[in-house]
Each structure stands twice: as C-alpha cells, then as structure tokens.
Amino acid sequence: MICNIKRMYVLLIGIFVCATLSLTAQKWTPETLPMVHLQDARRYVCNPDNILRITTVDSIDTQLYALEQDKGVETVVIVVKSIEGNDPYEFGMQLSRKYGIGNKKQNTGLIVILCTEDRSYQILTGRGLEGTIPDAICKRVENRVMVPLLKQSDWDGAMLATMKVLDGIIRGDESINKELEEENIGATIFFGVLLILFIAGLVFLIIIPMGVRVCPHCGKKKMKIYKRCVV
C-alpha cells in the first residue's frame, strides 16, 4: 500500500514537471526556428508557438506568395513568444545571413518579427528595398499600424494590418505613403505649436519681469507717472 502511494506521488511529480516544462516558452534561435518556406515555397509565416490563427497564417501566406510572384520580394514573417537575446534586429540579420532571404541579385528580402512575450518587434529590409521602404517608413508602419493593435494583444490584427500596408507600399500604392506622411506632418505641427507656446511662456516669465521697475529699498514696484497734470 505504501509502495503504491509512493509510486503515485512520484508519478504526480513527474506529470507536474512535464506540464511546467511544456508551459515554459521556448526561446527560439535562428538555428532552431522552423523555416517553413524551405519546406513549402508557398509558406512564409513561421508560427511555431501557434500564436496566430490558421486563417491568419493562410491569408498572409497567400498575400506574400502573390507579392513574390509579382515583385520578386521574398518575405519571412516570424511570430513567436520569445527569442534568445531578445534582439529582433540581430535575430533577423542572423536569419538573413544564414538563409540568404531575398533575391540574391536585387537583395529584396523582407523580414517581419514579432515576439509577444518579449514585447518586441522589428521590420527589416534588404538593400534592394531600402528605396521603397526606408527606415523612416518602417518606423511609421511599426508605430502607427502595429503598435496600436499590439497594445490590445491583437496579434492577428497587427500582423494582417502590417503586411497589408507593406504589400501596398511595395506595389506602389501612393495613398498609403501619403496617409503615413500626413500623420507624420500632423504630429510635427502639433509638437511645433507646443514648442512655440513653451518659448512664448519663457519669454513672458523671464523678459517681462525685467522691464518692471522696482524700488531698491523696499523691493516694491516704483510708482509710475501715467499723465502729467498742470495745476
């Protein structure tokens, strides 16, 4: 009886340890990440932790297959819980060097990384795409398209919206660039007005008091003659 209890106790501990290990997020490396595109040329989304829904993955895969056929842009989308080192930029660079993502002659590779538990993300482009999607545009897409949805933990919505915008930019949709630029101009004007008001406040607080005459004895304002009256 006692032996059976001990065996049951050991079994329960083993089950608990296995469950704990399974719940622990694996920190992916460029070597361990399953590159689905190497297995199937129509697949572009690496989703080993099953963060994205299957319908989302299929939708993005279809979109990126058409983009590669039309524009020669090879894309890798990585959505995981955590990566080793928590540096999505360096992670993407290592992937690019390891697998040679993108057309070798034109260097038109595109990598989009999202690490949900690390709370990090990155859009990287090959040299051939820098003219189409420069770093400034990447930042705008991240800040204006990805981040608002990521703050809501809407991983599917964030990736669908981001890939739709990037696809449009690569295809030359001027309305997207114009919209991003207009938002940037609006923010610039807003901060410019705040700066002007701040400077005006400093002028009022510093320069105006300098013109007030003060009595050297009591420290109070001197009396002013507003109008001379002749009696």
XYZ file of C-alpha atoms in Angstrom:
231
model
C 0.000 0.000 0.000
C 2.771 2.386 0.986
C 4.719 1.488 -2.174
C 1.691 2.264 -4.301
C 1.303 5.660 -2.613
C 4.974 6.427 -3.259
C 4.665 5.451 -6.914
C 1.569 7.611 -7.273
C 3.397 10.505 -5.619
C 6.390 10.166 -7.961
C 4.046 9.918 -10.947
C 2.232 13.099 -9.947
C 5.546 14.947 -9.548
C 6.624 13.756 -12.987
C 3.370 14.947 -14.548
C 3.716 18.326 -12.828
C 7.313 18.779 -14.034
C 6.379 17.839 -17.603
C 3.437 20.225 -17.587
C 5.619 23.032 -16.241
C 8.253 22.469 -18.900
C 5.642 22.391 -21.642
C 4.230 25.716 -20.484
C 7.658 27.345 -20.468
C 8.127 29.331 -23.658
C 10.991 28.133 -25.813
C 13.495 30.809 -26.684
C 13.971 30.366 -30.403
C 17.278 30.791 -32.180
C 17.988 31.131 -35.919
C 19.134 27.507 -35.829
C 16.055 26.069 -34.096
C 13.384 28.184 -35.787
C 11.453 26.073 -38.331
C 11.816 27.818 -41.702
C 8.567 26.732 -43.322
C 9.446 28.433 -46.613
C 12.233 25.900 -47.147
C 9.692 23.082 -46.848
C 6.949 24.716 -48.913
C 7.587 27.639 -51.304
C 4.036 28.908 -50.699
C 4.506 29.304 -46.950
C 6.112 32.405 -45.446
C 4.829 32.623 -41.861
C 6.811 30.925 -39.068
C 4.270 30.407 -36.287
C 5.741 27.575 -34.150
C 4.049 28.709 -30.916
C 0.638 28.831 -32.635
C 0.118 32.467 -31.688
C -1.656 33.330 -34.937
C -4.844 31.658 -36.070
C -4.614 29.281 -39.027
C -6.826 31.583 -41.100
C -4.453 34.487 -40.444
C -1.421 32.438 -41.455
C -3.141 31.256 -44.642
C -4.196 34.795 -45.548
C -0.682 36.206 -45.118
C 0.893 33.257 -46.956
C -1.406 33.831 -49.933
C -0.651 37.537 -49.966
C 3.115 37.071 -49.774
C 3.159 34.369 -52.449
C 1.464 36.803 -54.841
C 3.900 39.545 -53.809
C 6.911 37.354 -54.575
C 5.470 36.332 -57.935
C 4.638 39.925 -58.904
C 7.517 41.900 -57.380
C 10.211 39.327 -56.629
C 10.141 40.139 -52.893
C 10.792 37.122 -50.673
C 9.337 37.633 -47.206
C 9.686 35.816 -43.897
C 7.189 36.569 -41.123
C 8.146 35.305 -37.658
C 5.660 35.279 -34.792
C 6.937 33.611 -31.628
C 6.706 34.073 -27.882
C 10.387 34.660 -27.223
C 13.785 34.662 -28.932
C 17.213 34.164 -27.451
C 18.777 37.510 -26.587
C 15.524 39.439 -27.106
C 17.017 41.407 -30.004
C 14.737 41.050 -33.038
C 17.029 43.165 -35.229
C 20.071 40.962 -34.663
C 17.859 37.862 -34.882
C 16.617 38.976 -38.300
C 20.132 39.763 -39.501
C 21.330 36.303 -38.469
C 18.418 34.713 -40.311
C 19.190 36.742 -43.407
C 22.850 35.718 -43.363
C 22.034 32.068 -42.647
C 19.334 31.554 -45.273
C 20.013 34.356 -47.768
C 16.454 35.672 -47.659
C 15.520 37.621 -50.776
C 16.692 37.787 -54.372
C 20.496 37.498 -54.353
C 20.994 39.938 -57.234
C 18.425 42.539 -56.192
C 18.608 41.828 -52.430
C 14.885 42.394 -51.961
C 14.300 40.378 -48.820
C 11.760 41.433 -46.193
C 11.646 40.121 -42.612
C 8.952 40.947 -40.060
C 9.401 39.710 -36.488
C 7.005 39.758 -33.543
C 7.888 38.336 -30.113
C 4.788 38.502 -27.947
C 6.276 37.672 -24.533
C 9.443 39.694 -25.167
C 7.208 42.617 -26.204
C 9.471 43.319 -29.155
C 9.106 43.600 -32.925
C 11.136 44.560 -35.999
C 10.770 45.181 -39.729
C 13.964 44.572 -41.731
C 14.505 45.137 -45.437
C 17.258 44.162 -47.840
C 19.279 46.837 -49.611
C 17.158 46.447 -52.707
C 14.054 47.534 -50.769
C 15.590 50.462 -48.892
C 14.478 52.888 -51.582
C 10.905 51.576 -51.468
C 10.638 51.033 -47.710
C 13.289 53.185 -45.983
C 13.851 53.001 -42.242
C 11.623 56.034 -41.647
C 8.683 54.294 -43.351
C 9.340 51.096 -41.379
C 9.183 53.081 -38.145
C 5.934 54.747 -39.167
C 4.378 51.402 -40.036
C 5.517 49.961 -36.703
C 4.318 52.937 -34.648
C 1.064 53.698 -36.468
C -0.084 50.273 -37.663
C 1.466 47.585 -35.459
C 1.737 49.166 -32.020
C -1.910 50.251 -31.524
C -3.057 46.666 -32.154
C -0.181 45.099 -30.205
C -1.180 47.140 -27.155
C -4.540 45.351 -27.337
C -2.760 41.968 -27.677
C -4.430 41.625 -31.076
C -1.600 39.648 -32.666
C -3.659 38.548 -35.673
C -4.946 42.040 -36.388
C -1.491 43.578 -36.003
C 0.167 41.189 -38.457
C -2.659 41.319 -41.010
C -2.699 45.126 -40.983
C 1.102 45.404 -41.108
C 1.504 43.015 -44.018
C -1.328 44.708 -45.917
C 0.371 48.112 -45.587
C 3.819 46.772 -46.529
C 2.331 44.957 -49.516
C 0.665 48.178 -50.654
C 3.857 50.214 -50.313
C 5.895 47.700 -52.305
C 3.228 47.669 -55.016
C 3.418 51.454 -55.248
C 0.154 52.431 -53.570
C 0.750 56.175 -53.119
C -2.324 56.579 -50.900
C -0.626 54.574 -48.131
C 2.576 56.623 -48.242
C 0.530 59.819 -48.347
C -1.510 58.752 -45.340
C 1.606 57.917 -43.328
C 3.249 61.210 -44.328
C 0.153 63.242 -43.441
C 0.046 61.678 -39.979
C 3.727 62.471 -39.551
C 3.199 66.092 -40.674
C 0.276 66.428 -38.254
C 2.445 65.240 -35.359
C 5.240 67.622 -36.391
C 2.855 70.594 -36.472
C 1.417 69.647 -33.079
C 4.838 69.494 -31.405
C 5.890 72.658 -33.233
C 2.943 74.557 -31.747
C 3.771 73.211 -28.285
C 7.378 74.378 -28.692
C 6.265 77.879 -29.728
C 3.930 78.115 -26.730
C 6.723 76.931 -24.440
C 9.152 79.556 -25.765
C 6.479 82.265 -25.526
C 5.877 81.278 -21.886
C 9.595 81.568 -21.113
C 9.733 84.977 -22.741
C 6.768 86.140 -20.664
C 8.207 84.778 -17.396
C 11.810 85.928 -17.897
C 11.880 89.016 -20.091
C 8.688 90.806 -18.984
C 9.650 90.996 -15.293
C 12.995 92.538 -16.308
C 11.135 95.605 -17.553
C 9.316 96.245 -14.257
C 10.911 98.972 -12.193
C 11.401 98.014 -8.540
C 12.300 100.230 -5.615
C 15.850 99.412 -4.450
C 14.862 99.992 -0.801
C 11.546 98.197 -0.267
C 11.601 95.885 -3.291
C 8.146 97.011 -4.371
C 7.234 98.358 -7.759
C 8.017 102.030 -8.223
C 5.220 104.484 -8.810
C 4.682 105.419 -12.440
C 3.537 108.697 -13.903
C 0.718 107.907 -16.331
C -0.243 111.542 -17.089
C 1.216 114.865 -16.059
C -1.359 117.294 -14.822
C -0.618 121.016 -14.742
C -2.381 122.914 -11.972
